[in-house]
Coordinates of C-alpha atoms and ligand atoms in Angstrom, one line a residue:
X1 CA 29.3 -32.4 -23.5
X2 CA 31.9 -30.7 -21.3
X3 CA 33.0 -28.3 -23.9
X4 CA 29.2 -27.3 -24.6
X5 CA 28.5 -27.0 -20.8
X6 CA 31.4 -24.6 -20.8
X7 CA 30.8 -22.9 -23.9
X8 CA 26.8 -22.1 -22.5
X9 CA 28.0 -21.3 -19.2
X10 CA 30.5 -18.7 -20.8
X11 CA 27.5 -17.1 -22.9
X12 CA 25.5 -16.7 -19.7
X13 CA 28.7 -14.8 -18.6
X14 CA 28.4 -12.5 -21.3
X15 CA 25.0 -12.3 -21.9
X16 CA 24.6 -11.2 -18.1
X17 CA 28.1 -8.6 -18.8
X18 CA 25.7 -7.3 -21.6
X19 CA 22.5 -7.3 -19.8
X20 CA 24.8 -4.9 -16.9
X21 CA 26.2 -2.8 -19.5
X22 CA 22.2 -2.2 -20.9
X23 CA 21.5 -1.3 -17.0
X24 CA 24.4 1.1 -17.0
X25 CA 23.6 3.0 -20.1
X26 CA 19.8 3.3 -19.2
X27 CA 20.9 4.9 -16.1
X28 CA 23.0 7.2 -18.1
X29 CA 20.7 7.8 -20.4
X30 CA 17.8 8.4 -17.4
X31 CA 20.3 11.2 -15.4
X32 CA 21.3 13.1 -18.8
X33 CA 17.1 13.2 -19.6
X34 CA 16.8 14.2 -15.6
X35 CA 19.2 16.9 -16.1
X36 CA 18.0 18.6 -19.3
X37 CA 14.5 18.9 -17.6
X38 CA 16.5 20.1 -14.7
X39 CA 18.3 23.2 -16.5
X40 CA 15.2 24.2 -18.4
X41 CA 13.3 24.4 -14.9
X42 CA 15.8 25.7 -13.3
X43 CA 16.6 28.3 -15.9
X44 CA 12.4 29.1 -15.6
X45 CA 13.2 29.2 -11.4
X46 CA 15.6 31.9 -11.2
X47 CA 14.3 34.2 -14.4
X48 CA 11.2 34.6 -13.6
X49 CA 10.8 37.9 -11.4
X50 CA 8.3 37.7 -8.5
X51 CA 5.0 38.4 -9.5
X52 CA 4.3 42.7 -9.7
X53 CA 2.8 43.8 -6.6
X54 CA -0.8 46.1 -8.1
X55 CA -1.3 48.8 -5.7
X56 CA -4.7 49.8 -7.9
X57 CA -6.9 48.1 -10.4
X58 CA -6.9 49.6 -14.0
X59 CA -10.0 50.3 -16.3
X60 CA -10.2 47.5 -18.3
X61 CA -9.2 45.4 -15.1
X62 CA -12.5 46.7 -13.2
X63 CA -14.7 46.2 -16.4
X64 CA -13.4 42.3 -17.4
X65 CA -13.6 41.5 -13.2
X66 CA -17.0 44.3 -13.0
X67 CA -19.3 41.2 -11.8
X68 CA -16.9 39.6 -8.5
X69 CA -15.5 43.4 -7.6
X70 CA -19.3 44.1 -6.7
X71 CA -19.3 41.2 -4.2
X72 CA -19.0 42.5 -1.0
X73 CA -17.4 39.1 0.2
X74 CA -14.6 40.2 -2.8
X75 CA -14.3 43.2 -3.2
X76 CA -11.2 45.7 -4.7
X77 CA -8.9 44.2 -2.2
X78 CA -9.8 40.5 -2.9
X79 CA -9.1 41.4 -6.6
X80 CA -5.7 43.1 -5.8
X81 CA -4.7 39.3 -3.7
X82 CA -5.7 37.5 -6.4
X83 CA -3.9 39.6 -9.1
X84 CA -0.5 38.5 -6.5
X85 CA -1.3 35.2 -6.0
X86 CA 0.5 31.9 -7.8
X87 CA -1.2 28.5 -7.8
X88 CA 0.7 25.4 -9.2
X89 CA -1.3 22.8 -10.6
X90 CA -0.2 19.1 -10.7
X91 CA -2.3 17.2 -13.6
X92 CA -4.2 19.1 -16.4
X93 CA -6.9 16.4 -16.7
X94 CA -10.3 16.2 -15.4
X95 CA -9.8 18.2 -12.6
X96 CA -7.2 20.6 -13.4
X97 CA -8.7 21.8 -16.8
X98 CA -11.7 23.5 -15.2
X99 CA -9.8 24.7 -12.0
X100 CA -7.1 26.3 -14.3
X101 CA -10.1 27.7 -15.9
X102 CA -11.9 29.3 -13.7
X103 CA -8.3 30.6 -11.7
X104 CA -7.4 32.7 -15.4
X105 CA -11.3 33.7 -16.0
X106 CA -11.0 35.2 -12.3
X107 CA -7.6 36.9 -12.8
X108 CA -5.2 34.8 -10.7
X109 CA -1.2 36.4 -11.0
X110 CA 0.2 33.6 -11.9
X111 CA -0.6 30.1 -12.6
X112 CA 1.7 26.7 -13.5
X113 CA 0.0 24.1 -15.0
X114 CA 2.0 20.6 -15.1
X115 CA 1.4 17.9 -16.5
X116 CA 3.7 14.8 -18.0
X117 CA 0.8 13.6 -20.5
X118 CA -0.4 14.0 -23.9
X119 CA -4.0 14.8 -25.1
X120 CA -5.7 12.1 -26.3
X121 CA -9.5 11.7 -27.9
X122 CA -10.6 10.2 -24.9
X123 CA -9.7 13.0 -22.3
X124 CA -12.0 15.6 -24.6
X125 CA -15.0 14.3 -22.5
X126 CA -14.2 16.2 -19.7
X127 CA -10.3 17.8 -20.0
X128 CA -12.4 20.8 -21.4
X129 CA -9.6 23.2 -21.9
X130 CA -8.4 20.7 -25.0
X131 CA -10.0 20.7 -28.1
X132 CA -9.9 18.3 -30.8
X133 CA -7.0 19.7 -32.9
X134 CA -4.9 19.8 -29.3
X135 CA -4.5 15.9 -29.7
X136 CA -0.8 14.7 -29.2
X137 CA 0.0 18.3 -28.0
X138 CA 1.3 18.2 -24.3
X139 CA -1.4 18.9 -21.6
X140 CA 0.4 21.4 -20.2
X141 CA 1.2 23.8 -23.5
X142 CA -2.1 22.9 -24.7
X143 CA -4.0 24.1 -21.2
X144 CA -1.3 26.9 -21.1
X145 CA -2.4 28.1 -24.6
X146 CA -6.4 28.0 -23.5
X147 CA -5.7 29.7 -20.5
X148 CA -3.6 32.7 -22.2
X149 CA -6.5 32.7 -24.9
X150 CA -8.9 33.2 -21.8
X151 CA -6.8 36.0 -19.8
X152 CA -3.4 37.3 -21.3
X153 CA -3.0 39.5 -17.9
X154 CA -2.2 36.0 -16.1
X155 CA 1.1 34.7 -16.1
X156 CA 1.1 31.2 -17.3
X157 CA 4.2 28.4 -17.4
X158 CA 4.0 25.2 -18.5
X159 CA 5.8 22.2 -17.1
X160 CA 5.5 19.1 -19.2
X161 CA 7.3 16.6 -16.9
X162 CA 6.6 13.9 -14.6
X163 CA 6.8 13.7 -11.1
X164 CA 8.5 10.5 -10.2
X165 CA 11.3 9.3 -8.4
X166 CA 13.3 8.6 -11.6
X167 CA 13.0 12.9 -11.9
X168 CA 14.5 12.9 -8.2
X169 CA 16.5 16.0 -9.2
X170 CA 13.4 17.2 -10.5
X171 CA 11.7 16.6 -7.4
X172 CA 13.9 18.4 -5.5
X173 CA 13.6 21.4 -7.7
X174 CA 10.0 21.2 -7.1
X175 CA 10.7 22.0 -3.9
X176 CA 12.5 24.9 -4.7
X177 CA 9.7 25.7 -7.4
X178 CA 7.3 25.5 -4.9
X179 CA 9.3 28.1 -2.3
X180 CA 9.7 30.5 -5.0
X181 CA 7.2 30.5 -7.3
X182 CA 3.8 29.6 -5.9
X183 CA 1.5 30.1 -3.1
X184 CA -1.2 27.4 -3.3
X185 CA -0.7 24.1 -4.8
X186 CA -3.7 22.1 -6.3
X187 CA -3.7 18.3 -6.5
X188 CA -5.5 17.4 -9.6
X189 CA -3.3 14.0 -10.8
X190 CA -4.9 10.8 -10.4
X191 CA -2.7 8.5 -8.9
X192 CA -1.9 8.0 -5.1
X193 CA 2.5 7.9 -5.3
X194 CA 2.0 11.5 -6.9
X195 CA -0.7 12.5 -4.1
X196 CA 2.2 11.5 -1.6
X197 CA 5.0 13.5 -3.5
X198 CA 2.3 16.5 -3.6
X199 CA 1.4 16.5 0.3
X200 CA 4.9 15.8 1.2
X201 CA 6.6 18.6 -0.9
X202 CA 3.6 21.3 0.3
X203 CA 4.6 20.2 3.8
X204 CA 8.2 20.8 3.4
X205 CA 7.6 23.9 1.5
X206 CA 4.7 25.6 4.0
X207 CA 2.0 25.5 1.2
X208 CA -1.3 24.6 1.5
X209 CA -2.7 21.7 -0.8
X210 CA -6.5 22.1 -2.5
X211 CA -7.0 18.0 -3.1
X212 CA -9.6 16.8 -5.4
X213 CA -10.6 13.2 -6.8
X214 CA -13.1 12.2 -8.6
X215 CA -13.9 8.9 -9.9
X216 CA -17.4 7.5 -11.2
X217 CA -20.4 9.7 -10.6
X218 CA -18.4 10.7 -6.8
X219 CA -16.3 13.2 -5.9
X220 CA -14.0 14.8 -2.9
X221 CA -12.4 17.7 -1.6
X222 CA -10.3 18.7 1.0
X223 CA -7.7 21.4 1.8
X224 CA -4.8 20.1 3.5
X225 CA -1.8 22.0 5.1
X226 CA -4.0 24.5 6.0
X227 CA -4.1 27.0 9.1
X228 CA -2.5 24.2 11.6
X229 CA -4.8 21.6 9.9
X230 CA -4.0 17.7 9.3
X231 CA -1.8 16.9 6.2
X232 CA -3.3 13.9 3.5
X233 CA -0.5 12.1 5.4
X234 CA -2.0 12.5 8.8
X235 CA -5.3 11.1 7.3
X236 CA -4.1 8.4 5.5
X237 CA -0.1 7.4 7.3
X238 CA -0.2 4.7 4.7
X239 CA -1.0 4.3 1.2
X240 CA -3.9 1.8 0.1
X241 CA -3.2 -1.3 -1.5
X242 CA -2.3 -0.8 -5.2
X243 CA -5.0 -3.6 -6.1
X244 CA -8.1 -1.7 -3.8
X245 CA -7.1 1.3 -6.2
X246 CA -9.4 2.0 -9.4
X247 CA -8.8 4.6 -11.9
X248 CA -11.0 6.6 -14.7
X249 CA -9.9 4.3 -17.8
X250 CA -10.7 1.4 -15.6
X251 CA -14.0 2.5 -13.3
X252 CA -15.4 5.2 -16.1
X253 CA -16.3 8.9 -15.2
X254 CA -19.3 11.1 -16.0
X255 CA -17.0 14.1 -17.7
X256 CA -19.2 16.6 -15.5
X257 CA -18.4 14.7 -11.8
X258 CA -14.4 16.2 -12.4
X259 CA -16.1 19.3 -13.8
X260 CA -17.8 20.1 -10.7
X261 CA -14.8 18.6 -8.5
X262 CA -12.6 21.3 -10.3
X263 CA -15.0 23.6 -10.2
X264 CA -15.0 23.3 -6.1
X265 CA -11.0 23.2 -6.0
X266 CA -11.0 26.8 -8.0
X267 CA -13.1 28.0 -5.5
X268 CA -11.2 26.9 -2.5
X269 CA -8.1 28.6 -4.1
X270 CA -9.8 31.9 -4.9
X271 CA -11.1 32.3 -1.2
X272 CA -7.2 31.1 0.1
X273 CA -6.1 33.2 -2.4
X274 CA -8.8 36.4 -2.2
X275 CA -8.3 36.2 1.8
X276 CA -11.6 34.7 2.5
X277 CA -10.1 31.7 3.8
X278 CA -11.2 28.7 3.1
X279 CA -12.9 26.6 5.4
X280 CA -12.1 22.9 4.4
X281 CA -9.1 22.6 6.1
X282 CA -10.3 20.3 8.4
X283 CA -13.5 19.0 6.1
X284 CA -14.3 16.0 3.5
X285 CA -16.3 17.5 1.2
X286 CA -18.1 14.5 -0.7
X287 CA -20.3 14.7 -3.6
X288 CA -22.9 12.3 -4.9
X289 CA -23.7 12.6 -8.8
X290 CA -26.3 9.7 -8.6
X291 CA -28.3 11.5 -6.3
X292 CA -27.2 15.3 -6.5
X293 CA -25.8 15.3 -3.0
X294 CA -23.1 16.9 -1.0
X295 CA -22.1 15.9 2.2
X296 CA -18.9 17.2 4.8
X297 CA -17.5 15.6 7.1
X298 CA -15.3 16.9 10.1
X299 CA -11.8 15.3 9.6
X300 CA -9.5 14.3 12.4
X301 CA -7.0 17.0 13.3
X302 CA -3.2 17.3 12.6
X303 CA -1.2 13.5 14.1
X304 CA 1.4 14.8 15.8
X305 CA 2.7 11.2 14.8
X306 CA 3.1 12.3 11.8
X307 CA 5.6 10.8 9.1
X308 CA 5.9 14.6 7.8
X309 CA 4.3 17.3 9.2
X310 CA 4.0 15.4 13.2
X311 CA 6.4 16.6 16.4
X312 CA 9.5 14.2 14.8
X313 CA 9.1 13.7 11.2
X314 CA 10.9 11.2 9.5
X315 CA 10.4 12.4 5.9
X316 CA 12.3 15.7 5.7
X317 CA 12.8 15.5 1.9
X318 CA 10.7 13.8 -1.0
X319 CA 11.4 10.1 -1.4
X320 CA 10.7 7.2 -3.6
X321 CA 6.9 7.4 -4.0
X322 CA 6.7 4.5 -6.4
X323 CA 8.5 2.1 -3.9
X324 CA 6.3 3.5 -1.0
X325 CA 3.0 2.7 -2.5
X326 CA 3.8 0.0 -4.6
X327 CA 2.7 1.3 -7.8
X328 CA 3.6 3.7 -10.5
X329 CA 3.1 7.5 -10.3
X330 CA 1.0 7.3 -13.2
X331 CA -2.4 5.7 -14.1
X332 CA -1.4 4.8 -17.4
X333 CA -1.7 0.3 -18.3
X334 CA -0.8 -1.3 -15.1
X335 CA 0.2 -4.4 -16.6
X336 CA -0.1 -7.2 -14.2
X337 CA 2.0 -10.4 -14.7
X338 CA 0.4 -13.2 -12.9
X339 CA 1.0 -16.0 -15.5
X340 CA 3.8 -18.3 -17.3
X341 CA 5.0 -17.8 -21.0
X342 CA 3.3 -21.0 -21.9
X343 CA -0.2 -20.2 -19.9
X344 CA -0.4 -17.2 -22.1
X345 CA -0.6 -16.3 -26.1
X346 CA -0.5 -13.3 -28.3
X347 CA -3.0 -11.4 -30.4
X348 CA -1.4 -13.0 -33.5
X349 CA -1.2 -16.6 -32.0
X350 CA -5.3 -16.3 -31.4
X351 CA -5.8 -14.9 -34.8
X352 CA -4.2 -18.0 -36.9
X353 CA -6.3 -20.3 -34.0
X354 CA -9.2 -18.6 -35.5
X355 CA -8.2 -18.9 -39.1
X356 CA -7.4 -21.9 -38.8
X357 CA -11.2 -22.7 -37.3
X358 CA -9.7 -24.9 -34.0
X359 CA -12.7 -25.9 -31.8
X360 CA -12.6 -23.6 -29.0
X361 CA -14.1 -21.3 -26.4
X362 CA -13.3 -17.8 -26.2
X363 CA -14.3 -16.1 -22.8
X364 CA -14.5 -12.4 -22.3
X365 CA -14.6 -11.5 -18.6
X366 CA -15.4 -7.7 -19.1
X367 CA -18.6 -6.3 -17.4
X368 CA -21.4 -6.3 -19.5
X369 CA -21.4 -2.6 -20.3
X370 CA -17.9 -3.0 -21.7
X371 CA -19.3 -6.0 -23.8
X372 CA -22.0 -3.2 -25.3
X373 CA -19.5 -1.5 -26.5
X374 CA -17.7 -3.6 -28.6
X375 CA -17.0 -7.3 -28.5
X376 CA -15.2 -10.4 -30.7
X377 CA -18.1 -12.0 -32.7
X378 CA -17.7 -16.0 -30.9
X379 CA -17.2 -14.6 -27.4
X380 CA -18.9 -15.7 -24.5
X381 CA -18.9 -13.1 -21.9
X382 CA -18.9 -13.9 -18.2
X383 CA -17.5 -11.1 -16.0
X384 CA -14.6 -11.8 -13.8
X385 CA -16.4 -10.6 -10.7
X386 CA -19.4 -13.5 -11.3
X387 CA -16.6 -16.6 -12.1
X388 CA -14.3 -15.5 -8.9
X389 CA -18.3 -15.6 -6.9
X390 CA -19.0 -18.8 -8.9
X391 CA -22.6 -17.6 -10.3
X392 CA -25.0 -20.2 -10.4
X393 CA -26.1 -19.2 -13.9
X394 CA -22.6 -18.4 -15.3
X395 CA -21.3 -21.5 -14.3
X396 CA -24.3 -23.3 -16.3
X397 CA -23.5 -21.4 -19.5
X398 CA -19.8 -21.7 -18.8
X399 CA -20.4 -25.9 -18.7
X400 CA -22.4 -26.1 -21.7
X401 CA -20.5 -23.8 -24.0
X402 CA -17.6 -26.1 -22.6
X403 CA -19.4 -29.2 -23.3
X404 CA -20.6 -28.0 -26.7
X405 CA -16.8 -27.4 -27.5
X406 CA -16.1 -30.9 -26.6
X407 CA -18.1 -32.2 -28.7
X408 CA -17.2 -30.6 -31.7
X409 CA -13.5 -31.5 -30.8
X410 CA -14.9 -35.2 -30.4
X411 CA -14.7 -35.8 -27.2
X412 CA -11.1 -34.6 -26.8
X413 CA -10.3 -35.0 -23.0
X414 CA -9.0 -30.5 -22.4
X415 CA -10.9 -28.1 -24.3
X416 CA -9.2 -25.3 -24.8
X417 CA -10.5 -22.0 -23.2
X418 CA -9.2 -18.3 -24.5
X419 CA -9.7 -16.0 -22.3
X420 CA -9.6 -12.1 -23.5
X421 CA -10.9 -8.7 -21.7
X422 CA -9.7 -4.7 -22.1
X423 CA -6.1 -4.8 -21.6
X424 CA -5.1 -8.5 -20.4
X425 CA -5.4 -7.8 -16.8
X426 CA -8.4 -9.1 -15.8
X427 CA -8.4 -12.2 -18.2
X428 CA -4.8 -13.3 -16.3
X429 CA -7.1 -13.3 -13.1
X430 CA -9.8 -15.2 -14.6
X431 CA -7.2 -18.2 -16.2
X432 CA -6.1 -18.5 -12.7
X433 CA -9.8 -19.0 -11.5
X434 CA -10.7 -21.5 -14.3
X435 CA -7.2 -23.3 -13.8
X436 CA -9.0 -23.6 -9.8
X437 CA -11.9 -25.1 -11.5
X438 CA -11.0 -27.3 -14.2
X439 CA -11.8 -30.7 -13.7
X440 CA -14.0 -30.3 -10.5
X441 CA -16.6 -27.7 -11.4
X442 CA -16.2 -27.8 -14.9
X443 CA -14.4 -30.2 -17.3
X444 CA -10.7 -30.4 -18.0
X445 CA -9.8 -27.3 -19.7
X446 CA -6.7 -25.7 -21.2
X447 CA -7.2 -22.2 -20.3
X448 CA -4.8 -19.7 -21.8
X449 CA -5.1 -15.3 -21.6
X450 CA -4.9 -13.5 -24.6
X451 CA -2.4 -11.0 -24.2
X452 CA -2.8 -7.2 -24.2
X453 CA -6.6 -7.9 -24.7
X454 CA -9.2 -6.4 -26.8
X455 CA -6.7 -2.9 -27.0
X456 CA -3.8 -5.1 -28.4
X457 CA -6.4 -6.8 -31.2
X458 CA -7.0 -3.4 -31.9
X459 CA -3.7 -2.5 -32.5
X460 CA -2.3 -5.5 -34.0
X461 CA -5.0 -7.3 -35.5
X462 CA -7.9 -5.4 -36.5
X463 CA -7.9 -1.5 -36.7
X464 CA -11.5 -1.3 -37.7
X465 CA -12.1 -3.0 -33.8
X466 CA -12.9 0.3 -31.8
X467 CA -10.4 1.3 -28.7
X468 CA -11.8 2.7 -25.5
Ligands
LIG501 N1 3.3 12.3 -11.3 C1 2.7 13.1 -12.2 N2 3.3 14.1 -12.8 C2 2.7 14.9 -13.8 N3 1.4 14.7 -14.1 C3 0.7 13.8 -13.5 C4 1.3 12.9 -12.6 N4 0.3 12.0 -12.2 C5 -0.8 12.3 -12.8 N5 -0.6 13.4 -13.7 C6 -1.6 13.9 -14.6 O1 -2.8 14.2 -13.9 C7 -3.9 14.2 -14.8 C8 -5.0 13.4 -14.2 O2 -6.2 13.7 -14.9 P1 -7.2 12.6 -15.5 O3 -7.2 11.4 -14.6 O4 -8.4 13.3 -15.7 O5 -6.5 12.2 -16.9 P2 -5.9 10.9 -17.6 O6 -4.9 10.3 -16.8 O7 -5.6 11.4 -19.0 O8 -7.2 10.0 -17.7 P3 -7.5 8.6 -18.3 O9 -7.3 7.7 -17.1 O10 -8.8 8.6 -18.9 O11 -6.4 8.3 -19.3 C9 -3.4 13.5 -16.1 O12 -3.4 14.4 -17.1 C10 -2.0 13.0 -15.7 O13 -1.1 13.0 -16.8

């Protein structure tokens, strides 16, 4: 027994030596990754030339921009800024695709579109500046290549990379990218670490930030950094909790609500840009899909206790975003882990359970306008939101599909209970709710989560089950 004892506690050595050397090597591998990006941006930093100052407008310039020069608000000169004027765009989704749009149609000098992502079917809805044969292209060279399509006279670069404090090099250089090489920065990403980085680096780089979201059939605008006005720090000193945050693959989005969102940023940039000025520095600019609405709001001035742009800042360079939010700089699968090994089973697991025809309950705890769209054929669906408020009704289906169950298992004192929704978030939270109510408000269960959810059956089990 005492040679055994040894000879385990001398694998855990090794295993552990192992699992260190893994660490080390994915660190390696992380910086040498960090560093090409690095060179190729900073090779696009220092050879590219400022942008050509126009001193007049040429023929074909006055007939492709014939329709804005005439507005009296515009105007030759407004033309002539715009022509000199860079805007960077962070996120070529929902938001950015019309904004980068309408920046090329209107003859901005100079525009960067970044983006870490790749297109996907679902983003066609409303990322209008991809097409269906742009799928798997990165966002960025695939909105680059609409916008030189739209306007060759704009100057357009590409950065497919993510901002994220595993880049920190890069985030840095984004700093210098931001001195350099643009004038007006546009938040159009989607996730709150990356609206941080975005406010923080305009700060430290004197640029001011055109900030959309839009999520639902709502959407909001504000300029930030703006002619003395308050930062998104100032507004919001601390970042929500990462559960009170919803995104568009979660919450859904009408494709138009971004569309008009970006729409309203591209605006705000060509007044900045065209020397109108724009007058949401210190507005909320909310709009109501549902009932065609907008509304604006005065926002409180610049803090002067301000983490970055107040009278002592204590962030004076871009830190770890992800750390201070406490979630990722991206909105892709946040996959929670709220259960044990054994509380839990896999796509495969369930599908030999349902070969192999064992009594059972399956529970999907989706809303029911997921459940329209596609659904396993035994499921009984009870959303999460009704079994965490204990619906009267729910709970009376819930106890005699149980019951039912039981009886086909013969009385059997725990039914077994599989719960299942999109991605096997949602379900972990419901097994932990049933787990609260088994034996007292219903009877003895054995409740387990499906792992991955109704995506993973999709992908493991049954391609023919539609993904969404
Ligand atoms: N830190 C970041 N660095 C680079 N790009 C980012 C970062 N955070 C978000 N983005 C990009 O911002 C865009 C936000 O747009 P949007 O939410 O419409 O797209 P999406 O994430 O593809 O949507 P969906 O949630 O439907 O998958 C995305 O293309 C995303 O890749």
């Amino acid at each position: 027994i005492v040679t055994m004892a040894e000879e385990v506690s001398c694998l855990k050595a090794r295993l552990m030596e192992k699992e260190k050397e893994i660490v080390a090597l994915k660190n390696k591998l992380a910086l040498e990754k960090n560093s090409l990006i690095d060179l190729q941006l900073q090779e696009k930093v220092t050879t590219l030339p400022p942008l050509k100052l126009k001193a007049a407008l040429s023929n074909e310039d006055i007939m492709r921009y014939s329709r804005q020069l005439i507005l009296p608000e515009f105007g030759v000169q407004g033309q002539l800024n715009l022509s000199q004027t860079s805007v960077l765009v962070v996120g070529c989704g929902g938001l950015g695709c019309p904004l980068a749009q309408y920046l090329a149609a209107a003859g901005i000098g100079r525009v960067g579109l970044l983006d870490y992502d790749e297109v996907e079917l679902s983003n066609l809805h409303r990322q209008v500046l991809h097409g269906e044969d742009s799928q798997g292209q990165a966002k960025a060279q695939s909105a680059a290549h609409a916008v030189r399509r739209l306007n060759s006279t704009v100057e357009c670069i590409p950065y497919h990379l993510q901002l994220s404090p595993e880049n920190k090099i890069t985030a840095f250089l984004l700093l210098d990218i931001m001195h350099l090489m643009f004038d007006i920065v546009a938040d159009c990403s989607d996730n709150v670490p990356t609206r941080y980085l975005v406010n923080d680096a305009c700060v430290l780089s004197g640029k001011p930030l055109v900030s959309a979201s839009a999520l639902r059939m709502e959407g909001q605008l504000t300029v930030y950094n703006y002619r003395g006005g308050p930062c998104y720090r100032c507004l919001y000193p601390k970042p929500p909790p990462p559960e009170m945050v919803t995104n568009c693959s979660d919450g859904g989005i009408l494709g138009v609500v971004p569309g008009i969102m970006g729409c309203f940023q591209a605006l705000e940039v060509l007044k900045i840009a065209s020397g109108q000025g724009s007058s949401c520095g210190q507005q909320l600019l909310m709009f109501d899909a549902q009932d065609a609405k907008f509304r604006s709001i005065r926002l409180r001035s610049k803090q002067a206790s301000c983490a970055v742009c107040g009278e002592n800042p204590t962030v004076t360079h871009l830190v770890d975003y992800e750390k201070f939010c406490g979630s990722a700089a991206t909105d892709k699968c946040r996959r929670l882990n709220l259960l044990s090994k054994d509380q839990r089973v896999t796509v495969q697991e369930y599908k030999s359970i349902v070969d192999n025809t064992a009594a059972h309950l399956l529970l999907d705890v989706r809303p029911l306008v997921e459940v329209d769209i596609c659904h396993l054929p035994t499921s009984l669906n009870i959303p999460l939101s009704s079994l965490e408020d204990r619906k009267s009704e729910h709970i009376r289906v819930l106890k005699e599909r149980i019951g039912r169950v039981k009886e086909e298992m013969l009385n059997e004192s725990q039914v077994p209970v599989y719960v299942i929704c999109k991605l096997g978030n949602d379900s972990q939270k419901a097994v932990q709710v049933l787990e609260k109510m088994s034996g007292s408000e219903v009877d003895f269960v054995t409740v387990k989560d499906i792992c991955g959810g109704l995506m993973a059956w999709a992908q493991k089990i049954d391609p023919s089950f539609p993904q969404y």
